[in-house]
Amino acid sequence: LSALLTGVNRAHPYLPKKDAAMEQHIDALYRISHTAPPAAATQALMLLFQLVVGSGDSGGDATISGKDESVTARKDRFYRALYSKLVDGEMYAGRQLTLFFNL
């Protein structure tokens, strides 16, 4: 699972900005980040970071309050998942500790 997510992480920058196929799998990525072993959870969180936090548009539409609330809710959900992994002692025994702390 970790190797598969690594490949998706590497391919993600080459996908279109608004890829609906990736948006459909966000819930599954959160499930993986909460239940998978540390290596796969780290890769899932890295992909979620690219999808949720790293995809912030700098366009003029950011003043629309509905869009702002949606973006804020997505970021809050990501950081909640990240912080829940910070208190998980199992994450510090994994081999991808450096990648985890780069998040």
mmCIF file of C-alpha atoms in Angstrom:
data_model
loop_
_atom_site.group_PDB
_atom_site.id
_atom_site.type_symbol
_atom_site.label_atom_id
_atom_site.label_comp_id
_atom_site.label_asym_id
_atom_site.label_seq_id
_atom_site.Cartn_x
_atom_site.Cartn_y
_atom_site.Cartn_z
ATOM 1 C CA LEU A 1 0.000 0.000 0.000
ATOM 2 C CA SER A 2 2.829 2.369 0.838
ATOM 3 C CA ALA A 3 4.533 1.743 -2.507
ATOM 4 C CA LEU A 4 1.287 2.401 -4.371
ATOM 5 C CA LEU A 5 0.739 5.678 -2.543
ATOM 6 C CA THR A 6 4.356 6.664 -3.213
ATOM 7 C CA GLY A 7 3.726 6.260 -6.937
ATOM 8 C CA VAL A 8 0.556 8.338 -6.761
ATOM 9 C CA ASN A 9 2.439 11.033 -4.839
ATOM 10 C CA ARG A 10 5.081 11.154 -7.556
ATOM 11 C CA ALA A 11 2.507 11.325 -10.354
ATOM 12 C CA HIS A 12 0.238 13.887 -8.709
ATOM 13 C CA PRO A 13 2.094 17.033 -9.861
ATOM 14 C CA TYR A 14 1.505 15.994 -13.476
ATOM 15 C CA LEU A 15 -2.269 15.644 -13.085
ATOM 16 C CA PRO A 16 -4.673 18.456 -14.013
ATOM 17 C CA LYS A 17 -5.344 20.984 -11.246
ATOM 18 C CA LYS A 18 -9.000 19.997 -10.780
ATOM 19 C CA ASP A 19 -8.917 16.228 -11.075
ATOM 20 C CA ALA A 20 -12.340 14.906 -10.063
ATOM 21 C CA ALA A 21 -11.037 11.336 -9.839
ATOM 22 C CA MET A 22 -8.682 12.264 -7.004
ATOM 23 C CA GLU A 23 -11.401 14.235 -5.214
ATOM 24 C CA GLN A 24 -13.540 11.092 -5.043
ATOM 25 C CA HIS A 25 -10.880 9.223 -3.074
ATOM 26 C CA ILE A 26 -10.195 11.773 -0.353
ATOM 27 C CA ASP A 27 -12.320 9.913 2.221
ATOM 28 C CA ALA A 28 -10.440 6.687 1.503
ATOM 29 C CA LEU A 29 -7.122 8.497 1.975
ATOM 30 C CA TYR A 30 -8.266 9.763 5.371
ATOM 31 C CA ARG A 31 -9.302 6.222 6.315
ATOM 32 C CA ILE A 32 -5.853 4.976 5.283
ATOM 33 C CA SER A 33 -4.134 7.719 7.263
ATOM 34 C CA HIS A 34 -5.993 6.666 10.422
ATOM 35 C CA THR A 35 -5.810 2.869 10.131
ATOM 36 C CA ALA A 36 -2.786 1.907 8.020
ATOM 37 C CA PRO A 37 0.739 1.170 9.230
ATOM 38 C CA PRO A 38 3.045 4.178 9.678
ATOM 39 C CA ALA A 39 4.644 4.038 6.205
ATOM 40 C CA ALA A 40 1.306 3.986 4.372
ATOM 41 C CA ALA A 41 -0.210 6.572 6.718
ATOM 42 C CA THR A 42 2.684 8.918 5.999
ATOM 43 C CA GLN A 43 2.251 8.527 2.245
ATOM 44 C CA ALA A 44 -1.513 9.078 2.551
ATOM 45 C CA LEU A 45 -0.949 12.245 4.571
ATOM 46 C CA MET A 46 1.563 13.500 2.013
ATOM 47 C CA LEU A 47 -0.955 13.002 -0.789
ATOM 48 C CA LEU A 48 -3.699 14.641 1.254
ATOM 49 C CA PHE A 49 -1.410 17.594 1.875
ATOM 50 C CA GLN A 50 -0.950 18.033 -1.876
ATOM 51 C CA LEU A 51 -4.680 17.702 -2.514
ATOM 52 C CA VAL A 52 -6.023 19.797 0.347
ATOM 53 C CA VAL A 53 -3.443 22.292 1.534
ATOM 54 C CA GLY A 54 -1.170 22.527 -1.478
ATOM 55 C CA SER A 55 -4.036 23.183 -3.876
ATOM 56 C CA GLY A 56 -4.968 26.587 -2.507
ATOM 57 C CA ASP A 57 -6.013 28.787 -5.406
ATOM 58 C CA SER A 58 -4.690 32.314 -5.465
ATOM 59 C CA GLY A 59 -7.364 33.472 -7.884
ATOM 60 C CA GLY A 60 -9.861 36.272 -7.367
ATOM 61 C CA ASP A 61 -12.664 33.860 -6.435
ATOM 62 C CA ALA A 62 -11.235 33.433 -2.941
ATOM 63 C CA THR A 63 -13.460 36.245 -1.661
ATOM 64 C CA ILE A 64 -16.585 34.092 -1.980
ATOM 65 C CA SER A 65 -17.481 33.040 1.573
ATOM 66 C CA GLY A 66 -18.814 29.597 0.586
ATOM 67 C CA LYS A 67 -15.546 28.698 -1.048
ATOM 68 C CA ASP A 68 -13.559 30.018 1.913
ATOM 69 C CA GLU A 69 -15.573 27.876 4.317
ATOM 70 C CA SER A 70 -15.082 24.796 2.144
ATOM 71 C CA VAL A 71 -11.331 25.322 1.923
ATOM 72 C CA THR A 72 -11.106 25.973 5.659
ATOM 73 C CA ALA A 73 -13.083 22.813 6.448
ATOM 74 C CA ARG A 74 -10.819 20.725 4.204
ATOM 75 C CA LYS A 75 -7.692 22.147 5.819
ATOM 76 C CA ASP A 76 -9.096 21.585 9.313
ATOM 77 C CA ARG A 77 -9.820 17.956 8.492
ATOM 78 C CA PHE A 78 -6.284 17.437 7.197
ATOM 79 C CA TYR A 79 -4.627 19.015 10.225
ATOM 80 C CA ARG A 80 -6.848 17.000 12.563
ATOM 81 C CA ALA A 81 -5.632 13.801 10.896
ATOM 82 C CA LEU A 82 -2.016 14.989 11.042
ATOM 83 C CA TYR A 83 -2.214 15.944 14.711
ATOM 84 C CA SER A 84 -3.838 12.637 15.595
ATOM 85 C CA LYS A 85 -0.818 10.892 14.071
ATOM 86 C CA LEU A 86 1.581 13.115 16.026
ATOM 87 C CA VAL A 87 0.340 11.651 19.301
ATOM 88 C CA ASP A 88 0.453 8.100 17.940
ATOM 89 C CA GLY A 89 3.647 6.534 19.293
ATOM 90 C CA GLU A 90 3.685 3.992 16.462
ATOM 91 C CA MET A 91 4.562 6.738 13.955
ATOM 92 C CA TYR A 92 7.952 7.332 15.551
ATOM 93 C CA ALA A 93 9.090 3.758 14.991
ATOM 94 C CA GLY A 94 8.492 3.822 11.236
ATOM 95 C CA ARG A 95 11.155 4.087 8.597
ATOM 96 C CA GLN A 96 9.584 7.173 7.032
ATOM 97 C CA LEU A 97 10.043 9.408 10.037
ATOM 98 C CA THR A 98 11.805 12.114 8.019
ATOM 99 C CA LEU A 99 8.969 12.264 5.492
ATOM 100 C CA PHE A 100 6.461 12.436 8.315
ATOM 101 C CA PHE A 101 8.209 15.388 9.915
ATOM 102 C CA ASN A 102 8.456 17.146 6.546
ATOM 103 C CA LEU A 103 4.678 17.404 6.565
#
